[in-house]
Amino acid sequence: MNLKRVFGSVLTILGIIGLIYSAMLFVNTSGGAKNIKALIIYGIIGFIFFLSGINLIRTTKDEA
């Protein structure tokens, strides 16, 4: 099993979790500055993890 693909899968899953958590914060936010900061931070980090994981999975070649 390729280590890069496993790491890409982990990054993708962490990105999905971050995006889901930021969506939950968005739905449950009351407008406080602390909630908005957390929403932006979790959303950006989740998006970066998701894109880097997908890119790592896509660009890694299978070697048998």
PDB file of C-alpha atoms in Angstrom:
ATOM      1  CA  MET A   1       0.000   0.000   0.000  1.00  0.00           C
ATOM      2  CA  ASN A   2       1.316   3.401  -0.948  1.00  0.00           C
ATOM      3  CA  LEU A   3       2.069   5.692   1.994  1.00  0.00           C
ATOM      4  CA  LYS A   4       1.288   8.842   0.004  1.00  0.00           C
ATOM      5  CA  ARG A   5      -2.199   7.602  -0.817  1.00  0.00           C
ATOM      6  CA  VAL A   6      -2.853   6.748   2.827  1.00  0.00           C
ATOM      7  CA  PHE A   7      -1.666  10.195   3.914  1.00  0.00           C
ATOM      8  CA  GLY A   8      -3.818  11.753   1.189  1.00  0.00           C
ATOM      9  CA  SER A   9      -6.835   9.819   2.440  1.00  0.00           C
ATOM     10  CA  VAL A  10      -6.197  10.976   6.011  1.00  0.00           C
ATOM     11  CA  LEU A  11      -5.880  14.593   4.867  1.00  0.00           C
ATOM     12  CA  THR A  12      -9.082  14.308   2.859  1.00  0.00           C
ATOM     13  CA  ILE A  13     -11.004  12.876   5.808  1.00  0.00           C
ATOM     14  CA  LEU A  14      -9.646  15.585   8.134  1.00  0.00           C
ATOM     15  CA  GLY A  15     -10.659  18.198   5.582  1.00  0.00           C
ATOM     16  CA  ILE A  16     -14.185  16.832   5.370  1.00  0.00           C
ATOM     17  CA  ILE A  17     -14.435  16.836   9.162  1.00  0.00           C
ATOM     18  CA  GLY A  18     -13.217  20.438   9.281  1.00  0.00           C
ATOM     19  CA  LEU A  19     -15.696  21.541   6.634  1.00  0.00           C
ATOM     20  CA  ILE A  20     -18.580  19.779   8.379  1.00  0.00           C
ATOM     21  CA  TYR A  21     -17.600  21.342  11.703  1.00  0.00           C
ATOM     22  CA  SER A  22     -17.443  24.818  10.167  1.00  0.00           C
ATOM     23  CA  ALA A  23     -20.860  24.237   8.607  1.00  0.00           C
ATOM     24  CA  MET A  24     -22.223  23.262  12.013  1.00  0.00           C
ATOM     25  CA  LEU A  25     -20.726  26.432  13.498  1.00  0.00           C
ATOM     26  CA  PHE A  26     -22.286  28.461  10.699  1.00  0.00           C
ATOM     27  CA  VAL A  27     -25.735  27.040  11.381  1.00  0.00           C
ATOM     28  CA  ASN A  28     -25.495  27.430  15.161  1.00  0.00           C
ATOM     29  CA  THR A  29     -23.723  30.808  15.306  1.00  0.00           C
ATOM     30  CA  SER A  30     -25.249  33.723  17.147  1.00  0.00           C
ATOM     31  CA  GLY A  31     -23.027  36.360  15.558  1.00  0.00           C
ATOM     32  CA  GLY A  32     -20.301  36.682  18.183  1.00  0.00           C
ATOM     33  CA  ALA A  33     -16.805  37.623  17.037  1.00  0.00           C
ATOM     34  CA  LYS A  34     -15.313  34.488  18.591  1.00  0.00           C
ATOM     35  CA  ASN A  35     -17.698  32.241  16.637  1.00  0.00           C
ATOM     36  CA  ILE A  36     -16.947  34.039  13.373  1.00  0.00           C
ATOM     37  CA  LYS A  37     -13.189  33.609  13.880  1.00  0.00           C
ATOM     38  CA  ALA A  38     -13.599  29.902  14.610  1.00  0.00           C
ATOM     39  CA  LEU A  39     -15.857  29.507  11.587  1.00  0.00           C
ATOM     40  CA  ILE A  40     -13.311  31.115   9.275  1.00  0.00           C
ATOM     41  CA  ILE A  41     -10.337  29.234  10.739  1.00  0.00           C
ATOM     42  CA  TYR A  42     -11.964  25.789  10.639  1.00  0.00           C
ATOM     43  CA  GLY A  43     -13.366  26.437   7.179  1.00  0.00           C
ATOM     44  CA  ILE A  44     -10.029  27.501   5.683  1.00  0.00           C
ATOM     45  CA  ILE A  45      -8.039  24.713   7.330  1.00  0.00           C
ATOM     46  CA  GLY A  46     -10.643  22.124   6.312  1.00  0.00           C
ATOM     47  CA  PHE A  47     -10.638  23.407   2.733  1.00  0.00           C
ATOM     48  CA  ILE A  48      -6.827  23.316   2.533  1.00  0.00           C
ATOM     49  CA  PHE A  49      -6.658  19.792   3.988  1.00  0.00           C
ATOM     50  CA  PHE A  50      -9.399  18.586   1.660  1.00  0.00           C
ATOM     51  CA  LEU A  51      -7.789  20.004  -1.489  1.00  0.00           C
ATOM     52  CA  SER A  52      -4.280  18.836  -0.587  1.00  0.00           C
ATOM     53  CA  GLY A  53      -5.540  15.325   0.214  1.00  0.00           C
ATOM     54  CA  ILE A  54      -7.448  15.047  -3.047  1.00  0.00           C
ATOM     55  CA  ASN A  55      -4.467  16.385  -4.990  1.00  0.00           C
ATOM     56  CA  LEU A  56      -2.094  13.946  -3.267  1.00  0.00           C
ATOM     57  CA  ILE A  57      -4.359  11.001  -4.075  1.00  0.00           C
ATOM     58  CA  ARG A  58      -4.817  12.124  -7.679  1.00  0.00           C
ATOM     59  CA  THR A  59      -1.140  12.745  -8.479  1.00  0.00           C
ATOM     60  CA  THR A  60       0.318   9.645  -6.824  1.00  0.00           C
ATOM     61  CA  LYS A  61       1.012   6.974  -9.395  1.00  0.00           C
ATOM     62  CA  ASP A  62       0.331   3.311  -8.654  1.00  0.00           C
ATOM     63  CA  GLU A  63       3.451   1.181  -8.707  1.00  0.00           C
ATOM     64  CA  ALA A  64       2.993  -2.563  -8.683  1.00  0.00           C
TER      65      ALA A  64
END
